[in-house]
Coordinates of N, CA and C in Angstrom, one line a residue:
Chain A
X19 N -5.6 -0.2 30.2 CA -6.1 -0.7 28.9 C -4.9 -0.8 27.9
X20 N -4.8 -1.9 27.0 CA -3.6 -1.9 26.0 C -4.0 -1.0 25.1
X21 N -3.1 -0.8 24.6 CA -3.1 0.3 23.2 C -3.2 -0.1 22.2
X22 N -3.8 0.4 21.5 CA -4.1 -0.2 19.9 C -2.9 -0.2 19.0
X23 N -2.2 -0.7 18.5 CA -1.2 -0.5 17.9 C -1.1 -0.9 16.0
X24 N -0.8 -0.3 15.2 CA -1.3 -0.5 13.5 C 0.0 -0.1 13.1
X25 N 0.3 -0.7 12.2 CA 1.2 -0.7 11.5 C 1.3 -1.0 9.9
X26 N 0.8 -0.4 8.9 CA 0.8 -0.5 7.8 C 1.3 0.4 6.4
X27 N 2.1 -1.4 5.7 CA 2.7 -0.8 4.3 C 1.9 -0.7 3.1
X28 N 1.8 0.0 2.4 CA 0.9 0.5 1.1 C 1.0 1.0 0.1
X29 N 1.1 0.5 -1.4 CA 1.2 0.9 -2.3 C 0.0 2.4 -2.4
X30 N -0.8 2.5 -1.8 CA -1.7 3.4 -2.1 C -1.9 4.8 -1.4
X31 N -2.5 5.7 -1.9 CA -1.7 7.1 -1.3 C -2.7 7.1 0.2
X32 N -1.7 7.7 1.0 CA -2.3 7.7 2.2 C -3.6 8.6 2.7
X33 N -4.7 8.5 3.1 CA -5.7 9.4 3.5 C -5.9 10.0 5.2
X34 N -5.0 11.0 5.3 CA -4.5 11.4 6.4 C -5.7 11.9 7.8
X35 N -6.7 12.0 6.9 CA -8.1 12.3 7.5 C -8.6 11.2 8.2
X36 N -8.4 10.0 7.1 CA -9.2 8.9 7.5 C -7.9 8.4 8.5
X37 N -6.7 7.9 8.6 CA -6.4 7.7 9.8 C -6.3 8.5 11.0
X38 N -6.4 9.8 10.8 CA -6.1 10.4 12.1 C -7.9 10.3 12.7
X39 N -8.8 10.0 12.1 CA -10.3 9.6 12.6 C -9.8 8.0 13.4
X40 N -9.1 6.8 12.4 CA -9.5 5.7 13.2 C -8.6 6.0 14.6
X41 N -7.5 7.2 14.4 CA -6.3 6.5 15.7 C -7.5 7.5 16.9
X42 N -8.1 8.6 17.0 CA -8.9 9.3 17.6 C -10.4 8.7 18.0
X43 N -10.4 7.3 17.4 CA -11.6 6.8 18.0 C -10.9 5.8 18.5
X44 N -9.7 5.4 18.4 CA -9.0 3.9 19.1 C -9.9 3.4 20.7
X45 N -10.7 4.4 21.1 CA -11.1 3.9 22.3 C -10.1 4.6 23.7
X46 N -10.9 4.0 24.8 CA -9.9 4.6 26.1 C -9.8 6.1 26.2
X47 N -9.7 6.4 27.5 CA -9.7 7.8 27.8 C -8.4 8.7 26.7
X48 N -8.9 8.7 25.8 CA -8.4 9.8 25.0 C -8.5 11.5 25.0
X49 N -7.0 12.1 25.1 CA -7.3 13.5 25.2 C -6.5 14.1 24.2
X50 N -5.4 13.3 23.9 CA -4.5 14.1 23.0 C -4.0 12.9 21.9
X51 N -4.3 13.8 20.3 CA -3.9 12.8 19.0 C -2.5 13.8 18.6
X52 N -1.3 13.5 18.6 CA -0.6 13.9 17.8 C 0.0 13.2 16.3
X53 N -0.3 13.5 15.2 CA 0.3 13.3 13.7 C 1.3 13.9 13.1
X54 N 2.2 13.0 12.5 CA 3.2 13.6 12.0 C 2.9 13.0 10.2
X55 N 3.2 14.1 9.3 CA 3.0 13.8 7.7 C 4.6 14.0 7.2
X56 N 4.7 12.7 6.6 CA 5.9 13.3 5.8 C 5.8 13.5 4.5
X57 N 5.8 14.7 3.7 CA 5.4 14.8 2.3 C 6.6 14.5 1.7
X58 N 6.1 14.2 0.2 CA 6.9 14.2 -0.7 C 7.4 15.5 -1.1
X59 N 8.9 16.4 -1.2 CA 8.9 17.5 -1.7 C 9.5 17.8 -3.3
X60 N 9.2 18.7 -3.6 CA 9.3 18.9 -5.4 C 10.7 19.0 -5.1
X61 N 12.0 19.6 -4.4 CA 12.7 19.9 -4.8 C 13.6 18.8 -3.8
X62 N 14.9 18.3 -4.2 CA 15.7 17.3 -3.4 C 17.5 18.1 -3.7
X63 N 17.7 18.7 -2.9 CA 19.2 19.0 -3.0 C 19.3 20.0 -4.0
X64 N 18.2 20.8 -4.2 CA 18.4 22.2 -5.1 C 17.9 21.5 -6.8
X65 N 17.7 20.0 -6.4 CA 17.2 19.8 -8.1 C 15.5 19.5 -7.9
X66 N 15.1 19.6 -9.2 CA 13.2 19.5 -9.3 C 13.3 18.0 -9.0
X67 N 12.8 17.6 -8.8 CA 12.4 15.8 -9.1 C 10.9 15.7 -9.4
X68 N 10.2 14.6 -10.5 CA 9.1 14.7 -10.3 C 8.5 13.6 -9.7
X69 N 9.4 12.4 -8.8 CA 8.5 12.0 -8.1 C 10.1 11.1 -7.2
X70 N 9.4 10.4 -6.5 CA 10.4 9.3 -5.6 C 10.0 8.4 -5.8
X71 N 11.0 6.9 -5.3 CA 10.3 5.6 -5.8 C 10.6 5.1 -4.7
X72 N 9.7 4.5 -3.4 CA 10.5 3.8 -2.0 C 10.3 2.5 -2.6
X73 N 11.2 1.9 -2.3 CA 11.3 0.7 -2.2 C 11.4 -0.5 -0.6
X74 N 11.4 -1.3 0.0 CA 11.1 -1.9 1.4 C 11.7 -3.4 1.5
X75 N 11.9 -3.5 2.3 CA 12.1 -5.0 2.6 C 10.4 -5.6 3.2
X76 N 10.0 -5.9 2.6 CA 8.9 -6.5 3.1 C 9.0 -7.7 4.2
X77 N 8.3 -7.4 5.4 CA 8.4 -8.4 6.7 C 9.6 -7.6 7.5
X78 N 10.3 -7.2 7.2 CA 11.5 -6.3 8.3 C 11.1 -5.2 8.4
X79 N 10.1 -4.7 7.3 CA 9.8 -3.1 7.8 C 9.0 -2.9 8.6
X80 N 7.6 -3.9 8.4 CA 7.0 -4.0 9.6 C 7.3 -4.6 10.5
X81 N 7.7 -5.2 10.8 CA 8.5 -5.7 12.1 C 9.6 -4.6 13.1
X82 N 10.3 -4.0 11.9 CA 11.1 -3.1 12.8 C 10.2 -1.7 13.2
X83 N 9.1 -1.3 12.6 CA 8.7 -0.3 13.1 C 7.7 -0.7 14.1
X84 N 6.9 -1.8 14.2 CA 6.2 -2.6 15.3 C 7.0 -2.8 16.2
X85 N 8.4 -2.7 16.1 CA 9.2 -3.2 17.6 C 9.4 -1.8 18.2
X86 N 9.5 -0.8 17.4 CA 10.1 1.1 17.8 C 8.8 1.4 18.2
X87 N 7.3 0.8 17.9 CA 6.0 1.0 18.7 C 5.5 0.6 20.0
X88 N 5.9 -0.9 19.7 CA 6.2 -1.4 21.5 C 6.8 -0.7 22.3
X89 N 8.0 -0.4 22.2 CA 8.9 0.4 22.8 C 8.5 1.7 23.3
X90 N 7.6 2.1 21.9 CA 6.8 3.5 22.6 C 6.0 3.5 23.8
X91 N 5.5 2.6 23.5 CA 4.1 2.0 24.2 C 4.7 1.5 26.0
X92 N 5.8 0.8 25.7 CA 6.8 1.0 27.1 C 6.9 2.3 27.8
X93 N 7.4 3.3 27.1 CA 8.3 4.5 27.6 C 6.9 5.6 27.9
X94 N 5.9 5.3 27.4 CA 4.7 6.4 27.6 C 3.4 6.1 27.6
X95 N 2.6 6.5 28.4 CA 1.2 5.7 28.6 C 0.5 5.9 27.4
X96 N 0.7 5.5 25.9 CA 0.1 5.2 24.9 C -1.5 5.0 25.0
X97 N -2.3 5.1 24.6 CA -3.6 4.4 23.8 C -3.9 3.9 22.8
X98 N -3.3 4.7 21.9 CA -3.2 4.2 20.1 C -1.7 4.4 19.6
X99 N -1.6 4.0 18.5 CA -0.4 4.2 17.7 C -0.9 4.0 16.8
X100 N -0.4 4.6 15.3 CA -0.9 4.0 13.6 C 0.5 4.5 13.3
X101 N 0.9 4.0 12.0 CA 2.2 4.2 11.3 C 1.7 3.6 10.0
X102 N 1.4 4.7 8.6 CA 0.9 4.0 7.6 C 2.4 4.6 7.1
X103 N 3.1 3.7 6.1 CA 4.1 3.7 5.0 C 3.8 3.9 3.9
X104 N 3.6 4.9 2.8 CA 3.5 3.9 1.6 C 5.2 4.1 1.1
X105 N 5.1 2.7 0.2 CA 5.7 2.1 -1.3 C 5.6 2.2 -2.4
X106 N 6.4 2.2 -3.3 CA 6.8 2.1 -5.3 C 6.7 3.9 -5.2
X107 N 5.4 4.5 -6.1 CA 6.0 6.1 -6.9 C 5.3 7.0 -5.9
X108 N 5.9 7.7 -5.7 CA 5.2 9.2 -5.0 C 5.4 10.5 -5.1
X109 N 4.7 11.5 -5.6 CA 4.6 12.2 -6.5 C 4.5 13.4 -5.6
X110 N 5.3 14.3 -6.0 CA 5.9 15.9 -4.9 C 4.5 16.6 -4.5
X111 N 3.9 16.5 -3.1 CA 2.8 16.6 -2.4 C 2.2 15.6 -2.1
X112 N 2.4 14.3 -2.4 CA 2.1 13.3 -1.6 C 2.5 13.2 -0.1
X113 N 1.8 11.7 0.2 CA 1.8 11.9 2.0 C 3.2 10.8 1.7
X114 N 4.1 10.5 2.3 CA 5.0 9.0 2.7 C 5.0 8.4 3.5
X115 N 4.8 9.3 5.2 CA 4.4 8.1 6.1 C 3.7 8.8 7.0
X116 N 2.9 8.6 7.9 CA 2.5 9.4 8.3 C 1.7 8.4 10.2
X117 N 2.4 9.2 10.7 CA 2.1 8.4 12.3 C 1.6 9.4 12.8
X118 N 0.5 8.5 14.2 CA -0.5 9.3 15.1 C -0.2 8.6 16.5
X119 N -0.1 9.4 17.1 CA 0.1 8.7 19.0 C -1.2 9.3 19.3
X120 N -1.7 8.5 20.4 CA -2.8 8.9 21.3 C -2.7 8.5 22.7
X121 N -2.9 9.3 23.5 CA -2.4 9.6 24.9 C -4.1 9.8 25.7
X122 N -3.7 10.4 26.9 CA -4.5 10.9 27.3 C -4.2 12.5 27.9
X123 N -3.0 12.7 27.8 CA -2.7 14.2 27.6 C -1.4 14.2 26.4
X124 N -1.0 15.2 26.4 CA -0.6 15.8 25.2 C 0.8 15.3 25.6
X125 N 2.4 15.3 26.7 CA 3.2 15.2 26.4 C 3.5 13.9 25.7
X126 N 3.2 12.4 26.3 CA 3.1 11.3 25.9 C 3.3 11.1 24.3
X127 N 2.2 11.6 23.9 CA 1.6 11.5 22.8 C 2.7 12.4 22.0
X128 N 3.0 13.6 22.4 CA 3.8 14.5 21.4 C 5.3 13.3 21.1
X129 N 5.7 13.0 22.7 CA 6.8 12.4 22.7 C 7.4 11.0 21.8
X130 N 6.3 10.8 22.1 CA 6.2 8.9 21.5 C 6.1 9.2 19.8
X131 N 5.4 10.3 19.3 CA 5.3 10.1 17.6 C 6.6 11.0 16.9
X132 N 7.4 11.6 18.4 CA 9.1 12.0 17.9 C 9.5 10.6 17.7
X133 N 9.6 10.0 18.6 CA 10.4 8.7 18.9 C 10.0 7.7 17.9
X134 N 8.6 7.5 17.5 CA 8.6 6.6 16.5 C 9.3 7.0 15.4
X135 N 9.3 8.2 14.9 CA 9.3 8.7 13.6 C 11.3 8.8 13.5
X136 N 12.0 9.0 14.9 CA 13.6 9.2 14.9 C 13.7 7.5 14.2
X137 N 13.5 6.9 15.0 CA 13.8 5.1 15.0 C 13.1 4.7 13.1
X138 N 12.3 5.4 13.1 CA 11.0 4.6 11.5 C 12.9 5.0 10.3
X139 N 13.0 6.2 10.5 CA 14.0 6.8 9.6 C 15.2 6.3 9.8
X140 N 15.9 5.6 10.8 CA 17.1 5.3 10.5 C 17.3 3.3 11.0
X141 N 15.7 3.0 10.9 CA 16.1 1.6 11.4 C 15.4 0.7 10.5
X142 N 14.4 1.5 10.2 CA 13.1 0.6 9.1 C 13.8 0.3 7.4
X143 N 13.6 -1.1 7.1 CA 14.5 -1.1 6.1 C 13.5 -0.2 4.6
X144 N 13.6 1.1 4.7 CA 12.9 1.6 3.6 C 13.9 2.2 2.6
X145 N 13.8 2.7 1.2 CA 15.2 3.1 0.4 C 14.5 3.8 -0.6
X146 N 14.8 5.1 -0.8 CA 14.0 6.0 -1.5 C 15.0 6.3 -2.8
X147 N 14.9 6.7 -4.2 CA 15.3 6.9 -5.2 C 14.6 7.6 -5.8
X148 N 15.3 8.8 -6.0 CA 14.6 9.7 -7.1 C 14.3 9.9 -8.3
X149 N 13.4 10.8 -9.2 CA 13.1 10.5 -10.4 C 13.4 12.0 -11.0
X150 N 13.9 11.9 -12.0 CA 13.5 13.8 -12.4 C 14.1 14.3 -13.2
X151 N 14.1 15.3 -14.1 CA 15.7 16.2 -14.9 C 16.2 14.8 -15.3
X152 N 15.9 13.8 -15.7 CA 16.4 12.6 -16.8 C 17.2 11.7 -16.0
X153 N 17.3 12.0 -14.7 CA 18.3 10.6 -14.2 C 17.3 10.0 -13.2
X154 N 18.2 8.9 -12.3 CA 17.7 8.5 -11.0 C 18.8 8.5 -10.4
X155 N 18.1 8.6 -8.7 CA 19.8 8.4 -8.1 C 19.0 7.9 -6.7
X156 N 19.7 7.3 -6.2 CA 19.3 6.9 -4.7 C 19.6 7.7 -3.6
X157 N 18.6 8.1 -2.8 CA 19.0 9.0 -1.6 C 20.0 8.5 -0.4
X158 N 21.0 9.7 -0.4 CA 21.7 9.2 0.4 C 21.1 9.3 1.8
X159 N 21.7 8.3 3.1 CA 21.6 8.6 4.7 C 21.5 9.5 4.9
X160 N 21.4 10.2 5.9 CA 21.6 11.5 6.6 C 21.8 11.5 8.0
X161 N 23.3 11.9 8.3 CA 23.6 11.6 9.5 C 22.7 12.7 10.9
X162 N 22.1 13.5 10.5 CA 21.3 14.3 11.2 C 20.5 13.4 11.6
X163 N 20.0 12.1 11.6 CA 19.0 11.2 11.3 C 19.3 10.1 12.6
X164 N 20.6 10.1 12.0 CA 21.2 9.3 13.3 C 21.5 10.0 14.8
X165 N 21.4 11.1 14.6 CA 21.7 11.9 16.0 C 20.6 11.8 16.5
X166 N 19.5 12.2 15.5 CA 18.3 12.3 16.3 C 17.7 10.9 16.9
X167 N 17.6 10.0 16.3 CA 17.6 9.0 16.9 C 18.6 8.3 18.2
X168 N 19.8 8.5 17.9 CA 20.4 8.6 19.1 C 20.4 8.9 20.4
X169 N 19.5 10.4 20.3 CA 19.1 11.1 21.7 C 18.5 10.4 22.4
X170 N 17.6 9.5 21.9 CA 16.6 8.3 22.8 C 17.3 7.7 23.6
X171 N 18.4 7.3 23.5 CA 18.6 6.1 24.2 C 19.1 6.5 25.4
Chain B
X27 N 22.4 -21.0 1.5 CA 22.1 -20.0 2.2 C 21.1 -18.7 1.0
X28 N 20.1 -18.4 1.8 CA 19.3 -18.1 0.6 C 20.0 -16.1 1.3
X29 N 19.9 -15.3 -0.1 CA 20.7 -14.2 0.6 C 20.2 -13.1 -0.8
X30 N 19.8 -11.8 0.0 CA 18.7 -11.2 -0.3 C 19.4 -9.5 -0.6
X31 N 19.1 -8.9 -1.5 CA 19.8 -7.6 -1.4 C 18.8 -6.3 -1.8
X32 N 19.4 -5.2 -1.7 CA 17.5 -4.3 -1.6 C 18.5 -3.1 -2.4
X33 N 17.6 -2.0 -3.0 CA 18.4 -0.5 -3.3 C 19.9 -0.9 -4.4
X34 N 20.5 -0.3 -4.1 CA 21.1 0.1 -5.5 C 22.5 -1.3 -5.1
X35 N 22.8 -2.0 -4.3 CA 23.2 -3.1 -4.0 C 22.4 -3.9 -5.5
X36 N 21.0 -4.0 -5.1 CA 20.4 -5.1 -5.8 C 20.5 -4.7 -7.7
X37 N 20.6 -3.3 -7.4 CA 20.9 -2.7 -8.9 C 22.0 -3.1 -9.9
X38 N 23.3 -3.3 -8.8 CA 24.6 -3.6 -8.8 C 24.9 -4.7 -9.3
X39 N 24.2 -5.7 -8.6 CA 24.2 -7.3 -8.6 C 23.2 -7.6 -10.0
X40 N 22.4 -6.5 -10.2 CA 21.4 -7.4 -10.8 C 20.3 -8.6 -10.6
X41 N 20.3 -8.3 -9.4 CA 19.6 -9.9 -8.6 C 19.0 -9.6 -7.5
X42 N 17.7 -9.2 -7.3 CA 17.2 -9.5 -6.1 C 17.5 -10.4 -4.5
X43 N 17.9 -11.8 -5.2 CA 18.1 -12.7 -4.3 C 18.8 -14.0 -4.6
X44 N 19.4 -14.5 -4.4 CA 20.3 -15.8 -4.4 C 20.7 -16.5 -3.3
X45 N 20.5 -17.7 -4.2 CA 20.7 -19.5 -3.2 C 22.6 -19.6 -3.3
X46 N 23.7 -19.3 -2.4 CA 24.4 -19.7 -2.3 C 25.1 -20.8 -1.6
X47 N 26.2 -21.5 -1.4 CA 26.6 -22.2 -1.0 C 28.1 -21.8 -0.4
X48 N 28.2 -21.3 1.2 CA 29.0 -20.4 1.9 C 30.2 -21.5 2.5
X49 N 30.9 -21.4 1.8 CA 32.3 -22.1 2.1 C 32.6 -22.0 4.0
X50 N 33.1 -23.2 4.6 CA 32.4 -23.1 6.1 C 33.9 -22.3 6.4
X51 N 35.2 -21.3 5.9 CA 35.7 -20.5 6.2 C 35.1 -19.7 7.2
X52 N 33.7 -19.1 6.4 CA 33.4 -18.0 6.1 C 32.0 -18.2 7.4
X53 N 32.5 -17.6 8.6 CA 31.8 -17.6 10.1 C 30.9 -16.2 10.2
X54 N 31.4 -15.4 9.8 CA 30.4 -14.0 10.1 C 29.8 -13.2 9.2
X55 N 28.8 -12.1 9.6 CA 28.7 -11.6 8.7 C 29.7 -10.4 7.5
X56 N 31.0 -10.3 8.0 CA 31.9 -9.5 7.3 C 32.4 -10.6 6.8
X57 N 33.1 -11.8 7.2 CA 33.9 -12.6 6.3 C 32.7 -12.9 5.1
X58 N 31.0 -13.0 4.9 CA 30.2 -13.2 3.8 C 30.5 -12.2 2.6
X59 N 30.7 -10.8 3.6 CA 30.8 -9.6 2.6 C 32.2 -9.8 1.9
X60 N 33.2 -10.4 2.7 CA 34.6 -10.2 1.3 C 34.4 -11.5 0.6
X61 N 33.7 -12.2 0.9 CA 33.5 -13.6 0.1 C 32.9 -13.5 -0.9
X62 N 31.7 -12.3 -0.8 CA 30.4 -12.3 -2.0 C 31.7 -11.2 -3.0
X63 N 32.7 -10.7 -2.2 CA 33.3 -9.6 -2.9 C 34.1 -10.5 -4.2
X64 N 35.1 -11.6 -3.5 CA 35.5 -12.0 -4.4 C 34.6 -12.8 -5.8
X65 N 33.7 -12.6 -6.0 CA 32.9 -13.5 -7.1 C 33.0 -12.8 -8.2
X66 N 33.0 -12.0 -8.3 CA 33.4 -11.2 -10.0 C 32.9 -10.2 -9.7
X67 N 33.0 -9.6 -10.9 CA 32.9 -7.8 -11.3 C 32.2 -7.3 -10.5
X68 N 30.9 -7.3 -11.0 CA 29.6 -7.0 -9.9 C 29.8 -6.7 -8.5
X69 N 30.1 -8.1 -8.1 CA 30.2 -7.9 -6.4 C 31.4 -7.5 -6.1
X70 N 32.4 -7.0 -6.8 CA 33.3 -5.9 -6.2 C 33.3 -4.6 -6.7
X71 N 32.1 -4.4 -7.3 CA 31.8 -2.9 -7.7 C 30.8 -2.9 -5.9
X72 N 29.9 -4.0 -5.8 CA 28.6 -3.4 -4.8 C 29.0 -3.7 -3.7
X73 N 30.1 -4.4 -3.6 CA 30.5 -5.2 -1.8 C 32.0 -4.0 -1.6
X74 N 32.3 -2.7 -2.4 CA 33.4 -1.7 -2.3 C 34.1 -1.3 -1.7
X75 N 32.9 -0.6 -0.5 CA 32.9 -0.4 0.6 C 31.9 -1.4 1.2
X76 N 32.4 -1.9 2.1 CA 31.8 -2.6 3.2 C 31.3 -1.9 4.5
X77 N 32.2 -1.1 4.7 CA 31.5 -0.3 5.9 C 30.6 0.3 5.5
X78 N 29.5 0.8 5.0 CA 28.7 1.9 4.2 C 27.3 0.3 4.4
X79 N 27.2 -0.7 3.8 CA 26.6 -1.9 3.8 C 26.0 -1.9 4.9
X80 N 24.6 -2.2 5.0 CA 23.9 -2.5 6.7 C 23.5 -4.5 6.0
X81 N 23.2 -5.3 7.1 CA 22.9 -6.4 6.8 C 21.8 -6.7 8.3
X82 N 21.1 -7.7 7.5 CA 20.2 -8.0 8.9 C 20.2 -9.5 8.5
X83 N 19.9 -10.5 9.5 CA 19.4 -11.7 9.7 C 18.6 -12.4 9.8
X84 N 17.8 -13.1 9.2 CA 16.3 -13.5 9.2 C 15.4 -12.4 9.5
X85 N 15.8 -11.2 9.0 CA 15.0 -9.5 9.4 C 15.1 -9.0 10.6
X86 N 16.3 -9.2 11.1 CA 16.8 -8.5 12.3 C 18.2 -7.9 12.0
X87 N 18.5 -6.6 12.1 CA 19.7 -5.7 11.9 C 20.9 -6.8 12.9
X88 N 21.9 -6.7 11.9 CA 23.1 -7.9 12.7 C 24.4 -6.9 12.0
X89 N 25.4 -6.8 13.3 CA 26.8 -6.3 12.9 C 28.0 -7.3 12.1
X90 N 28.5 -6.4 11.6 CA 29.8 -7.2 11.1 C 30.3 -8.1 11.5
X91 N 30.3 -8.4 12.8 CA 31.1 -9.9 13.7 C 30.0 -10.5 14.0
X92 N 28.7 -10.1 13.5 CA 28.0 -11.4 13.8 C 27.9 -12.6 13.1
X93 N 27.6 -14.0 13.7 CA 27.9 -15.4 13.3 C 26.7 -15.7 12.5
X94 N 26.7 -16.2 11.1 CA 26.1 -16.6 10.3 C 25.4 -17.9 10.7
X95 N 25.8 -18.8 11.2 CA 25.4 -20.3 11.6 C 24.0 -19.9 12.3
X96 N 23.3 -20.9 11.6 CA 21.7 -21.2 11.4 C 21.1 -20.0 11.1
X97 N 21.3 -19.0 10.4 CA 20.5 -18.0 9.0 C 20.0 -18.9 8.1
X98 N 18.8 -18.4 7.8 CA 18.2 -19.3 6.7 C 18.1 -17.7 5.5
X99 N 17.9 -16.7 6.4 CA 18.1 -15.6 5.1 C 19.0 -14.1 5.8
X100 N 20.0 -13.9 4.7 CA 20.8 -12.8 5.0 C 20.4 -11.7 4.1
X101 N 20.1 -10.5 4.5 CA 19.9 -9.3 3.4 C 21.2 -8.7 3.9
X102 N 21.5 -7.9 2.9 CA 22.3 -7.0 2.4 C 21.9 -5.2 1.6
X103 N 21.8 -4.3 2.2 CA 21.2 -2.9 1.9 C 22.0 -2.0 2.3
X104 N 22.1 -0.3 1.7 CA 22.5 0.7 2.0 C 22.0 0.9 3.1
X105 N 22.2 2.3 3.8 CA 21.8 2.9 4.8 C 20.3 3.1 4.2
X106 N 19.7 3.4 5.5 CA 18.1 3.2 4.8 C 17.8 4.7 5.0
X107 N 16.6 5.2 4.5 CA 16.5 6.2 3.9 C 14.9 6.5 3.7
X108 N 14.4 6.4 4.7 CA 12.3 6.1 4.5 C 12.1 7.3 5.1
X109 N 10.8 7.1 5.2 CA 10.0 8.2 6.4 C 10.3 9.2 5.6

């Protein structure tokens, strides 16, 4: 059976309930949903911030994290995939991106939503800027980011 | 050549995006970057460092020595930073 595969960018806050229902009904012998949430956190490098602003290349972001899903979908007998993004303000306890693998046992599925999530972080054209204590500043890389993605290959 | 910039590059520039006209010197994607460098202030405050700069191709990630010929759109961005 192909796998269902979703990929969406969104100005609007993510509802982590409601996608982890559609990737768990995707169909097919389903046994195992794994989700990964990335929140927004209050604090960035020991300062408060009161929110982040992502900004995106729209058409390369989905594209490049649609191509690190195929990929998945290669390397592990997949059923589902979902990858919601959001964009513009997000506010410390918000969701930012949040991906679901569905398998039909559990390693597949654990594996594939590491791998989406190494590749979403260091390939997807996404660019975060923070807000807070009176300035802005753009987040830097993190080469921890690139190692972990590196292990894939 | 229509040519596209995102994050604090586009902060730099002040410009989202611009229609240039690439001198046929200029074969790759690094000879674009010292080319956009020389245009004034701006683009040698945001084109600085060059190695730090990622660029992609019609929305495909492309290296420094890659050939510009038949791009219809070039972006230009920091290291990306999502998820």
């Amino acid at each position: 059976m192909k796998s269902v595969e979703t990929v969406i960018i969104t100005t609007l806050a993510i509802d982590t309930n409601a996608e982890t229902k559609a990737v768990s009904e995707a169909g097919g012998n389903i046994g195992a949903v794994v989700t990964f949430s990335g929140i927004c956190r209050a604090d960035e490098k020991g300062g408060k911030i009161s929110a982040l602003f992502l900004e995106h290349y729209p058409g390369m972001a989905e594209q490049e994290i649609g191509k690190h899903v195929e990929e998945a979908n290669r390397r592990w007998p997949l059923l589902a995939a979902r990858v919601v993004h959001r964009v513009g303000r997000i506010e410390p306890g918000e969701t930012i991106v949040f991906v679901a693998t569905a398998s039909a046992h559990r390693e597949a599925a654990f594996q594939a939503a590491e791998f989406i999530m190494d590749y979403l972080k260091t390939s997807a054209p996404f660019w975060k800027r923070t807000e807070g204590g009176g300035r802005e500043a753009w987040v830097d890389a993190n080469e921890k980011d690139e190692r972990a993605a590196a292990r894939w290959k | 050549m229509k040519i596209v910039y995102f994050a604090w590059l586009r902060e730099r520039l002040d410009k989202t995006e611009e229609d240039v006209d690439v001198p046929a010197s200029v074969h790759t994607i690094g000879d674009l970057m010292m080319w956009l460098k020389s245009r004034g202030e701006e683009y040698e405050l945001a084109f600085d460092n060059p190695k730090v700069i990622r660029a992609a191709i019609d929305k495909t990630h492309v290296r420094p020595e890659t050939k510009i010929a038949g791009a219809s759109e070039i972006a230009f961005f920091p290291p990306m930073t999502g998820g």
